[in-house]
Amino acid sequence: MSIFLPKLKQGDRLSSLQITICNVGSRKLGSYDDYGASGWNIFAPNLTIIGFDADADACDAANTALQDPSVTWTEEHIPLALSDTSGETTLYVTKAAACSSLYPPNEPYLERFASLPEFANLDFTVELPVTTLDQVCRDRGIGAIDFLQIDVQGADLQVLQGGAEMLNRVLAVQIEVEFSHLYCDQPLFADVDAHLRSQGFTLFDLSIARRVRRRSPICSTTHPGQALWGDAFYFRDLLQHDLAGLQPTPPEHLFKLACIADVMQFPDYALELLEYLTVNYGNDPRYNVADAIVEALSDFPELVAEGLDNLPVVARVRGIA
């Protein structure tokens, strides 16, 4: 749940903010895959969601659901597979379609773990065209992406490499990573992390999926299985430029980043950015959000009991308001 965005919305601070999400591997498996219904709709009608998936049926289903009158944002799912080049490639379709990949599953390795072969072993292969994120954005006139989400089962690094131009404008990335070779010869987390760091992103968090050995009747509560894959969350740390005395970041970029951090449930980073905006750009009413900060913190009874005025962040922003 967002902490600051509802207060910013009430104060009409979001009306001129345009947010574009690009979701590569956009098959909707549950509500957690539906950005429009999971908090991001607070930006509507200024929210655009562009999805890509190799499965045309999954795209058709997602687009059909968008005909619901409750959808107040712009969203489209495009049946395209993205990689680091344009051409033809093999799609390895697995027993569970959501595990399909441009890399063949590493079946001998998968066999060692519980509940993996049943989903990720190979069913059949198909040849299909691929293109790059940069190319499709040029073709469709997509000028910028604010939040990039990638979940393509081992080929995530290739999507990044094929989107070098667009990545320059991205503020936050959520990307699936693997810590072991679930697919043959795939890039691992270390490769993805090195690439994103080289592009100016900072790792903020990892959500990790674990599996125990198939034949083991025991499992530790301390280490409940091997970490095999997960989602990595990256942001641009735009304050580094300002605090290091480099060229200042435009305040509109800082504000957009704060809003994205909040909807992605990183409220401490959102608060740091909103405080910085208010203290350094508070003479411009667009970026003086002291009232929204105090109102949001007032929703926490424990903070109110301790006294909001005792919080350094409140003292700083109230000195500007």
XYZ file of C-alpha atoms in Angstrom:
321
model
C 0.000 0.000 0.000
C 1.270 3.457 -0.881
C 1.904 5.809 2.040
C 2.283 9.226 0.447
C 0.482 8.919 -2.888
C -3.074 9.122 -1.469
C -2.187 12.431 0.218
C -0.513 13.730 -2.929
C -3.582 12.702 -4.941
C -5.896 14.515 -2.538
C -3.791 17.635 -2.919
C -3.974 17.440 -6.740
C -0.219 16.834 -6.954
C -0.494 13.940 -9.424
C -2.686 15.536 -12.093
C 0.255 16.536 -14.305
C 2.325 13.394 -13.674
C 2.495 10.902 -16.557
C 3.686 7.375 -15.686
C 4.595 4.746 -18.293
C 5.123 1.106 -17.348
C 6.693 -1.431 -19.684
C 6.012 -5.041 -18.715
C 8.065 -7.579 -20.678
C 6.625 -11.039 -20.114
C 3.209 -9.607 -19.311
C 1.183 -12.823 -18.950
C -1.181 -12.241 -16.024
C -1.017 -15.144 -13.577
C -2.667 -13.318 -10.675
C -3.543 -9.937 -9.203
C 0.141 -9.340 -8.444
C 0.746 -9.262 -12.221
C -1.975 -6.671 -12.817
C -0.372 -3.277 -12.330
C -3.570 -1.396 -13.068
C -5.320 -3.171 -10.191
C -2.432 -3.233 -7.710
C -1.961 0.382 -6.697
C -0.603 1.920 -9.893
C -4.121 2.967 -10.909
C -3.736 5.912 -8.536
C -1.945 7.597 -11.454
C -4.945 7.130 -13.768
C -5.888 8.560 -16.165
C -2.221 9.529 -16.680
C -1.028 5.916 -16.533
C 0.105 3.960 -19.586
C 0.918 0.233 -19.376
C 2.580 -1.478 -22.336
C 2.931 -5.249 -22.125
C 4.870 -7.670 -24.313
C 4.515 -11.434 -24.322
C 5.421 -14.185 -26.784
C 2.040 -15.858 -26.132
C -0.567 -14.232 -28.378
C -3.410 -15.934 -26.480
C -2.207 -14.437 -23.190
C -2.104 -10.996 -24.819
C -5.608 -11.453 -26.233
C -6.936 -12.418 -22.796
C -5.296 -9.410 -21.158
C -6.573 -7.021 -23.818
C -10.095 -8.436 -23.586
C -10.140 -7.841 -19.826
C -9.278 -4.193 -20.443
C -12.727 -3.617 -21.910
C -14.048 -3.448 -18.341
C -15.408 0.072 -17.712
C -13.492 0.241 -14.424
C -10.242 0.541 -16.414
C -9.449 4.261 -16.404
C -5.883 4.065 -17.697
C -4.317 3.192 -21.058
C -3.074 -0.399 -21.403
C -2.131 -2.650 -24.290
C -0.506 -6.094 -24.511
C 1.494 -6.739 -27.675
C 2.265 -10.313 -28.859
C 6.007 -9.934 -29.375
C 9.058 -11.702 -27.958
C 11.885 -9.337 -27.051
C 15.608 -10.097 -27.037
C 18.925 -8.380 -27.794
C 18.556 -8.592 -31.575
C 15.938 -8.903 -34.294
C 15.465 -12.147 -36.213
C 14.236 -15.685 -35.602
C 14.850 -17.820 -32.541
C 13.575 -20.916 -30.736
C 11.045 -20.715 -27.932
C 11.276 -23.658 -25.535
C 7.705 -24.199 -24.385
C 7.547 -25.923 -21.012
C 4.865 -28.012 -19.330
C 3.663 -24.859 -17.574
C 3.545 -22.186 -20.269
C 4.646 -19.484 -17.827
C 8.048 -21.204 -17.511
C 8.749 -21.099 -21.271
C 12.027 -19.490 -22.294
C 14.385 -18.625 -25.127
C 16.780 -20.984 -23.291
C 16.219 -24.741 -22.971
C 15.385 -25.915 -19.448
C 18.253 -27.523 -17.567
C 16.297 -30.706 -16.860
C 18.999 -32.715 -15.036
C 19.380 -29.833 -12.590
C 15.636 -29.279 -12.210
C 15.179 -32.969 -11.338
C 17.098 -32.437 -8.116
C 14.414 -30.139 -6.663
C 10.834 -30.609 -5.551
C 8.013 -29.245 -7.743
C 10.184 -27.954 -10.580
C 10.227 -30.608 -13.346
C 6.436 -30.791 -13.336
C 6.341 -27.163 -14.464
C 9.639 -26.335 -16.139
C 10.547 -29.426 -18.162
C 10.322 -29.138 -21.934
C 7.031 -29.806 -23.716
C 7.840 -28.698 -27.287
C 9.710 -26.035 -29.258
C 8.543 -23.454 -31.761
C 10.341 -20.956 -33.963
C 9.241 -17.359 -33.585
C 10.400 -13.846 -34.507
C 12.072 -11.635 -31.930
C 12.823 -7.935 -31.864
C 14.362 -5.496 -29.406
C 12.763 -3.124 -26.945
C 14.483 -0.172 -28.602
C 13.214 -1.162 -32.045
C 9.608 -1.697 -31.023
C 9.598 1.593 -29.100
C 10.904 3.395 -32.182
C 8.306 1.690 -34.363
C 5.429 2.564 -32.018
C 6.554 6.050 -31.015
C 7.125 5.173 -27.362
C 9.389 7.978 -26.161
C 10.052 7.059 -22.553
C 9.550 4.325 -19.963
C 9.502 5.145 -16.262
C 9.238 1.668 -14.745
C 10.503 -1.450 -16.526
C 9.447 -4.910 -15.374
C 11.020 -7.986 -17.017
C 10.117 -11.624 -16.380
C 11.144 -13.801 -19.324
C 12.629 -16.874 -17.696
C 16.373 -16.518 -18.105
C 16.496 -14.166 -21.108
C 16.055 -11.005 -19.040
C 19.585 -9.697 -19.650
C 19.034 -9.860 -23.412
C 15.950 -7.666 -23.053
C 18.044 -5.088 -21.186
C 20.767 -5.232 -23.826
C 18.201 -4.756 -26.571
C 16.745 -1.761 -24.770
C 19.879 0.284 -24.132
C 18.385 3.501 -25.491
C 15.144 3.238 -23.522
C 16.957 2.149 -20.366
C 18.614 5.557 -20.197
C 15.219 7.067 -19.341
C 14.032 4.369 -16.928
C 13.863 5.264 -13.228
C 13.121 1.840 -11.707
C 13.464 -1.800 -12.741
C 11.944 -4.994 -11.394
C 13.572 -8.006 -13.031
C 13.472 -11.744 -12.516
C 16.900 -13.229 -11.818
C 18.210 -16.739 -11.345
C 20.992 -17.736 -8.971
C 21.595 -21.131 -10.600
C 21.241 -22.437 -14.136
C 17.572 -23.393 -14.291
C 17.951 -22.920 -18.040
C 21.015 -24.047 -19.983
C 23.702 -21.372 -20.401
C 21.454 -18.568 -19.188
C 22.865 -15.384 -17.596
C 22.656 -15.368 -13.806
C 21.945 -12.685 -11.212
C 25.581 -11.596 -11.134
C 25.458 -10.834 -14.864
C 22.211 -8.886 -14.635
C 23.378 -6.996 -11.553
C 26.678 -5.986 -13.171
C 24.843 -4.724 -16.250
C 22.295 -2.659 -14.349
C 24.942 -1.174 -12.063
C 26.943 -0.175 -15.133
C 23.835 1.688 -16.306
C 23.523 3.698 -13.098
C 21.050 1.587 -11.130
C 21.331 0.571 -7.478
C 19.999 -2.700 -6.075
C 17.423 -2.007 -3.361
C 16.011 -5.437 -2.590
C 15.655 -9.079 -3.582
C 12.651 -11.343 -3.175
C 13.896 -14.927 -3.246
C 12.227 -18.218 -4.169
C 13.718 -21.359 -2.619
C 13.321 -25.059 -3.230
C 14.374 -28.109 -1.230
C 15.949 -31.242 -2.688
C 13.404 -33.601 -4.146
C 14.430 -36.647 -2.122
C 15.086 -34.893 1.183
C 12.525 -35.592 3.940
C 13.932 -32.736 6.063
C 14.145 -28.980 5.678
C 15.772 -26.289 7.801
C 13.718 -23.402 9.140
C 16.871 -21.279 9.068
C 17.759 -22.090 5.470
C 14.536 -23.440 3.923
C 15.977 -24.661 0.673
C 18.356 -23.279 -1.925
C 17.823 -19.803 -3.343
C 17.131 -20.470 -7.017
C 15.422 -17.391 -8.441
C 13.696 -14.206 -7.442
C 12.850 -10.626 -8.326
C 15.479 -7.899 -8.043
C 14.396 -4.304 -7.461
C 16.564 -1.475 -8.787
C 16.229 2.298 -8.615
C 18.262 5.172 -9.862
C 19.742 6.931 -6.838
C 19.279 10.416 -8.245
C 20.265 12.095 -4.993
C 23.832 10.878 -5.469
C 24.300 13.470 -8.220
C 22.959 16.299 -6.090
C 24.716 15.362 -2.861
C 28.016 14.846 -4.686
C 27.823 18.342 -6.126
C 27.317 17.096 -9.674
C 24.763 18.473 -12.119
C 21.471 18.717 -10.191
C 18.654 16.370 -11.106
C 15.536 18.167 -12.399
C 12.983 18.241 -9.577
C 10.282 16.722 -11.772
C 12.437 13.596 -12.106
C 12.924 13.421 -8.344
C 9.178 13.767 -7.777
C 8.345 11.037 -10.294
C 10.951 8.740 -8.739
C 9.497 9.362 -5.270
C 6.022 8.427 -6.504
C 7.301 5.231 -8.128
C 9.230 4.281 -4.990
C 6.087 4.740 -2.915
C 3.832 2.621 -5.136
C 6.548 -0.068 -5.189
C 6.473 -0.083 -1.367
C 9.811 1.571 -0.678
C 8.363 4.373 1.492
C 11.653 5.247 3.181
C 13.215 6.113 -0.173
C 10.071 7.956 -1.229
C 10.189 10.000 1.967
C 13.879 10.814 1.507
C 13.148 12.137 -1.988
C 10.056 14.091 -0.944
C 11.930 15.659 1.963
C 14.809 16.620 -0.334
C 12.384 18.140 -2.838
C 10.615 20.183 -0.174
C 13.815 21.466 1.450
C 15.631 22.273 -1.800
C 12.799 23.215 -4.161
C 10.083 24.225 -1.697
C 9.834 27.740 -3.060
C 8.052 26.167 -6.018
C 4.617 25.077 -4.750
C 4.706 22.060 -7.097
C 7.523 20.556 -5.032
C 6.630 21.721 -1.539
C 4.927 18.596 -0.230
C 5.370 19.242 3.492
C 1.647 18.915 4.166
C 1.430 15.558 2.381
C 4.434 14.241 4.318
C 3.015 15.261 7.708
C -0.479 14.010 6.889
C 0.888 10.626 5.775
C 3.027 10.212 8.888
C 0.015 11.190 11.009
C -1.624 7.915 9.943
C 0.870 6.014 12.110
C -0.424 6.047 15.713
C 2.973 5.134 17.149
C 4.556 8.172 15.517
C 1.787 10.450 16.729
C 2.190 9.051 20.262
C 5.898 9.839 20.183
C 5.215 13.304 18.793
C 5.530 14.096 15.088
C 7.391 17.304 15.884
C 10.167 15.199 17.376
C 10.873 13.609 13.998
C 13.796 15.295 12.207
C 12.078 14.931 8.835
C 8.966 16.745 10.083
C 11.022 19.514 11.648
C 12.889 20.056 8.380
C 9.872 20.180 6.077
C 7.795 22.281 8.478
C 10.600 24.792 8.472
C 10.016 25.213 4.742
C 6.222 25.122 4.698
